[in-house]
Short mmCIF file of C-alpha atoms in Angstrom, two decimals:
data_model
loop_
_atom_site.label_atom_id
_atom_site.label_comp_id
_atom_site.label_asym_id
_atom_site.label_seq_id
_atom_site.Cartn_x
_atom_site.Cartn_y
_atom_site.Cartn_z
CA UNK A 766 -41.54 -60.92 -12.09
CA UNK A 767 -43.97 -61.60 -14.85
CA UNK A 768 -43.26 -63.92 -17.74
CA UNK A 769 -44.93 -65.70 -20.62
CA UNK A 770 -42.97 -68.53 -22.20
CA UNK A 771 -43.64 -69.91 -25.67
CA UNK A 772 -41.40 -71.64 -28.24
CA UNK A 773 -39.63 -69.30 -30.64
CA UNK A 774 -40.28 -71.25 -33.83
CA UNK A 775 -42.22 -74.23 -35.13
CA UNK A 776 -41.98 -75.68 -38.63
CA UNK A 777 -44.57 -78.02 -40.14
CA UNK A 778 -45.86 -79.13 -43.53
CA UNK A 779 -49.16 -78.22 -45.11
CA UNK A 780 -52.03 -80.24 -43.71
CA UNK A 781 -50.25 -81.01 -40.45
CA UNK A 782 -51.26 -80.10 -36.90
CA UNK A 783 -49.22 -77.74 -34.75
CA UNK A 784 -49.53 -77.07 -31.03
CA UNK A 785 -48.04 -73.89 -29.53
CA UNK A 786 -47.67 -74.02 -25.76
CA UNK A 787 -47.70 -71.03 -23.44
CA UNK A 788 -46.83 -71.03 -19.76
CA UNK A 789 -47.31 -67.87 -17.78
CA UNK A 790 -46.44 -66.30 -14.48
CA UNK A 791 -48.22 -63.00 -13.93
CA UNK A 792 -49.35 -60.89 -11.00
CA UNK A 793 -52.95 -61.15 -12.09
CA UNK A 794 -54.90 -63.42 -14.40
CA UNK A 795 -58.26 -62.78 -16.02
CA UNK A 796 -57.82 -64.74 -19.23
CA UNK A 797 -55.52 -65.96 -21.99
CA UNK A 798 -55.70 -64.72 -25.55
CA UNK A 799 -53.98 -65.67 -28.78
CA UNK A 800 -53.07 -63.26 -31.57
CA UNK A 801 -51.73 -63.84 -35.07
CA UNK A 802 -49.39 -61.44 -36.82
CA UNK A 803 -48.17 -61.66 -40.40
CA UNK A 804 -44.93 -59.94 -41.35
CA UNK A 805 -45.46 -56.19 -41.50
CA UNK A 806 -49.04 -56.47 -40.30
CA UNK A 807 -50.99 -55.79 -37.13
CA UNK A 808 -51.71 -58.48 -34.54
CA UNK A 809 -55.22 -59.89 -35.01
CA UNK A 810 -57.36 -61.68 -32.45
CA UNK A 811 -57.72 -65.46 -32.66
CA UNK A 812 -59.18 -66.67 -29.36
CA UNK A 813 -59.78 -65.97 -25.70
CA UNK A 814 -60.07 -68.38 -22.74
CA UNK A 815 -61.23 -67.14 -19.36
CA UNK A 816 -62.14 -70.57 -18.00
CA UNK A 817 -60.44 -73.96 -18.11
CA UNK A 818 -61.05 -76.09 -21.13
CA UNK A 819 -61.00 -76.10 -24.90
CA UNK A 820 -62.42 -73.44 -27.20
CA UNK A 821 -62.76 -74.31 -30.89
CA UNK A 822 -63.02 -71.83 -33.73
CA UNK A 823 -62.77 -73.45 -37.13
CA UNK A 824 -59.29 -74.89 -37.68
CA UNK A 825 -57.97 -73.22 -34.54
CA UNK A 826 -58.53 -74.37 -30.95
CA UNK A 827 -57.26 -72.93 -27.69
CA UNK A 828 -56.93 -74.60 -24.32
CA UNK A 829 -56.44 -73.25 -20.81
CA UNK A 830 -55.52 -74.84 -17.49
CA UNK A 831 -55.45 -72.15 -14.83
CA UNK A 832 -54.16 -74.51 -12.15
CA UNK A 833 -51.12 -75.26 -14.33
CA UNK A 834 -50.74 -71.67 -15.59
CA UNK A 835 -50.68 -73.20 -19.04
CA UNK A 836 -52.45 -72.91 -22.32
CA UNK A 837 -51.97 -73.88 -25.93
CA UNK A 838 -53.11 -72.98 -29.40
CA UNK A 839 -53.80 -75.84 -31.80
CA UNK A 840 -53.63 -75.19 -35.52
CA UNK A 841 -55.14 -77.95 -37.64
CA UNK A 842 -55.05 -78.62 -41.38
CA UNK A 843 -52.20 -76.16 -41.74
CA UNK A 844 -52.24 -73.91 -44.79
CA UNK A 845 -49.48 -71.79 -46.28
CA UNK A 846 -51.32 -68.66 -45.17
CA UNK A 847 -50.93 -69.78 -41.55
CA UNK A 848 -47.23 -68.90 -41.72
CA UNK A 849 -47.07 -66.07 -39.20
CA UNK A 850 -46.12 -65.22 -35.64
CA UNK A 851 -48.48 -66.29 -32.89
CA UNK A 852 -48.56 -64.55 -29.52
CA UNK A 853 -50.11 -65.65 -26.28
CA UNK A 854 -51.29 -62.79 -24.11
CA UNK A 855 -52.55 -62.71 -20.54
CA UNK A 856 -55.17 -60.23 -19.35
CA UNK A 857 -53.58 -59.17 -16.08
CA UNK A 858 -56.16 -56.80 -14.59
CA UNK A 859 -59.88 -56.09 -14.58
CA UNK A 860 -59.38 -53.10 -16.88
CA UNK A 861 -58.21 -55.38 -19.69
CA UNK A 862 -54.46 -54.82 -19.65
CA UNK A 863 -52.72 -57.40 -21.87
CA UNK A 864 -49.21 -58.74 -21.44
CA UNK A 865 -47.80 -60.51 -24.49
CA UNK A 866 -45.31 -63.33 -24.93
CA UNK A 867 -42.36 -63.03 -27.32
CA UNK A 868 -44.20 -64.96 -30.00
CA UNK A 869 -43.85 -68.22 -31.89
CA UNK A 870 -43.01 -68.08 -35.57
CA UNK A 871 -44.85 -70.80 -37.45
CA UNK A 872 -43.34 -71.77 -40.78
CA UNK A 873 -45.52 -73.89 -43.07
CA UNK A 874 -43.71 -75.73 -45.85
CA UNK A 875 -45.22 -77.38 -48.94
CA UNK B 6 -66.35 -49.53 -38.66
CA UNK B 7 -63.14 -48.11 -40.06
CA UNK B 8 -60.85 -49.87 -37.59
CA UNK B 9 -58.03 -48.36 -35.54
CA UNK B 10 -56.17 -45.72 -37.49
CA UNK B 11 -52.60 -44.60 -36.81
CA UNK B 12 -50.65 -41.71 -38.24
CA UNK B 13 -47.98 -41.42 -39.49
CA UNK B 14 -47.32 -44.98 -40.63
CA UNK B 15 -43.62 -44.34 -40.94
CA UNK B 16 -41.39 -41.72 -39.36
CA UNK B 17 -37.65 -41.21 -39.72
CA UNK B 18 -36.19 -38.70 -37.33
CA UNK B 19 -32.82 -37.54 -36.14
CA UNK B 20 -31.67 -38.38 -32.65
CA UNK B 21 -32.72 -35.69 -30.22
CA UNK B 22 -35.84 -34.63 -32.12
CA UNK B 23 -39.37 -34.95 -30.77
CA UNK B 24 -41.97 -37.09 -32.50
CA UNK B 25 -45.71 -37.45 -32.02
CA UNK B 26 -47.96 -40.30 -33.11
CA UNK B 27 -51.72 -40.14 -33.34
CA UNK B 28 -54.23 -42.92 -32.88
CA UNK B 29 -57.94 -42.87 -33.72
CA UNK B 30 -59.67 -45.84 -32.09
CA UNK B 31 -62.79 -47.64 -33.27
CA UNK B 32 -65.56 -45.13 -32.64
CA UNK B 33 -67.46 -46.71 -29.73
CA UNK B 34 -64.39 -48.12 -27.97
CA UNK B 35 -63.65 -46.46 -24.64
CA UNK B 36 -60.37 -48.25 -23.94
CA UNK B 37 -57.19 -47.35 -25.76
CA UNK B 38 -53.76 -48.95 -25.48
CA UNK B 39 -50.26 -48.14 -26.65
CA UNK B 40 -47.73 -50.90 -27.20
CA UNK B 41 -44.22 -50.95 -28.62
CA UNK B 42 -42.87 -53.81 -30.70
CA UNK B 43 -39.36 -54.52 -31.92
CA UNK B 44 -38.33 -57.17 -34.44
CA UNK B 45 -38.82 -60.70 -33.19
CA UNK B 46 -40.53 -59.62 -29.98
CA UNK B 47 -44.09 -59.41 -28.77
CA UNK B 48 -45.91 -56.14 -28.15
CA UNK B 49 -44.62 -54.45 -24.99
CA UNK B 50 -47.18 -52.56 -22.90
CA UNK B 51 -46.64 -48.80 -22.65
CA UNK B 52 -49.86 -47.29 -21.34
CA UNK B 53 -53.64 -47.46 -21.53
CA UNK B 54 -56.71 -45.27 -21.08
CA UNK B 55 -60.29 -45.71 -20.00
CA UNK B 56 -62.00 -42.81 -21.77
CA UNK B 57 -59.74 -39.83 -21.04
CA UNK B 58 -58.23 -41.27 -17.84
CA UNK B 59 -54.76 -42.76 -18.09
CA UNK B 60 -54.92 -45.95 -16.02
CA UNK B 61 -51.28 -46.94 -15.97
CA UNK B 62 -47.96 -46.10 -17.52
CA UNK B 63 -45.31 -48.80 -17.75
CA UNK B 64 -42.49 -48.41 -15.25
CA UNK B 65 -40.13 -49.24 -18.13
CA UNK B 66 -41.16 -46.04 -19.86
CA UNK B 67 -38.91 -43.06 -19.34
CA UNK B 68 -40.16 -39.54 -18.70
CA UNK B 69 -39.43 -38.76 -22.35
CA UNK B 70 -42.63 -40.61 -23.26
CA UNK B 71 -46.02 -39.05 -22.69
CA UNK B 72 -49.48 -39.99 -23.87
CA UNK B 73 -52.77 -38.14 -23.82
CA UNK B 74 -56.34 -38.87 -24.74
CA UNK B 75 -58.24 -35.59 -24.57
CA UNK B 76 -62.02 -35.94 -24.49
CA UNK B 77 -61.67 -39.70 -24.59
CA UNK B 78 -61.45 -39.89 -28.36
CA UNK B 79 -58.15 -39.91 -30.25
CA UNK B 80 -54.84 -40.30 -28.47
CA UNK B 81 -51.32 -39.00 -29.02
CA UNK B 82 -48.02 -40.52 -27.98
CA UNK B 83 -45.09 -38.11 -27.83
CA UNK B 84 -41.46 -39.07 -27.54
CA UNK B 85 -39.12 -36.26 -26.61
CA UNK B 86 -35.39 -36.18 -27.33
CA UNK B 87 -35.52 -39.42 -29.31
CA UNK B 88 -32.75 -41.99 -28.95
CA UNK B 89 -31.74 -44.78 -31.32
CA UNK B 90 -33.17 -47.29 -28.84
CA UNK B 91 -36.61 -45.79 -29.44
CA UNK B 92 -36.64 -47.24 -32.96
CA UNK B 93 -39.59 -49.63 -33.01
CA UNK B 94 -43.15 -50.04 -34.18
CA UNK B 95 -45.64 -48.24 -31.96
CA UNK B 96 -48.97 -50.01 -31.90
CA UNK B 97 -52.25 -48.57 -30.81
CA UNK B 98 -55.21 -50.76 -29.89
CA UNK B 99 -58.74 -50.21 -28.65
CA UNK B 100 -61.49 -52.22 -27.00
CA UNK B 101 -64.88 -52.02 -25.36
CA UNK B 102 -65.19 -51.93 -21.59
CA UNK B 103 -66.08 -55.46 -20.49
CA UNK B 104 -64.86 -55.89 -16.97
CA UNK B 105 -64.32 -59.41 -15.73
CA UNK B 106 -65.27 -60.90 -19.08
CA UNK B 107 -63.62 -61.58 -22.36
CA UNK B 108 -61.70 -58.79 -23.94
CA UNK B 109 -60.72 -58.43 -27.55
CA UNK B 110 -58.37 -55.63 -28.43
CA UNK B 111 -58.13 -54.41 -32.00
CA UNK B 112 -54.78 -53.19 -33.21
CA UNK B 113 -53.98 -50.52 -35.74
CA UNK B 114 -51.37 -51.09 -38.42
CA UNK B 115 -48.72 -49.40 -36.30
CA UNK B 116 -46.39 -46.45 -36.65
CA UNK B 117 -42.81 -47.35 -37.54
CA UNK B 118 -40.20 -45.10 -35.97
CA UNK B 119 -36.59 -45.03 -37.12
CA UNK B 120 -34.18 -42.81 -35.20
CA UNK B 121 -30.97 -42.06 -37.08
#
């Protein structure tokens, strides 16, 4: 079967660094994406890794190791507005079909 | 760029009734996706289109669910004989065709369905 595993919840204080891990087992793999979703809102794109290594976008970085079927999202200098759910998603075919994990709720405290 | 638009945003229906949701993708996007999301879970794939062609329908989806994308523009998702288990948020997303390269899909705000 296909699965994406990520922690259900992470709590951290403002200014801290949080790492959300994602391990996947899918029938196909073309890339790993991360999406953010605030309560009641739509998921929004954060990052995409097709190749191994680290991608940095501002305070957020994403890493992929295809040999380990593993990736992570790094959130630095946490802010209250970063409190949200974060989903890893694997592109499983060449047509761009995404399969999502169950999500990690990040709670930022003062 | 007006983004992905979904209608209605909220729908309450009685069990056994049919409901239809509409999605208008970003204008130049030729791929369109439907996902379902329940509380505390990630989006679950339902189906997707390349232009007007339906590429795949999830095996988890019963025959009560049908989706169309006539003329490769807007799409509709119909649920027949609704059941309480159909209560969820139905998300539509769209993207450009970029085979074998990075893909970003853009979600609409979702259509909340409550079956009573």
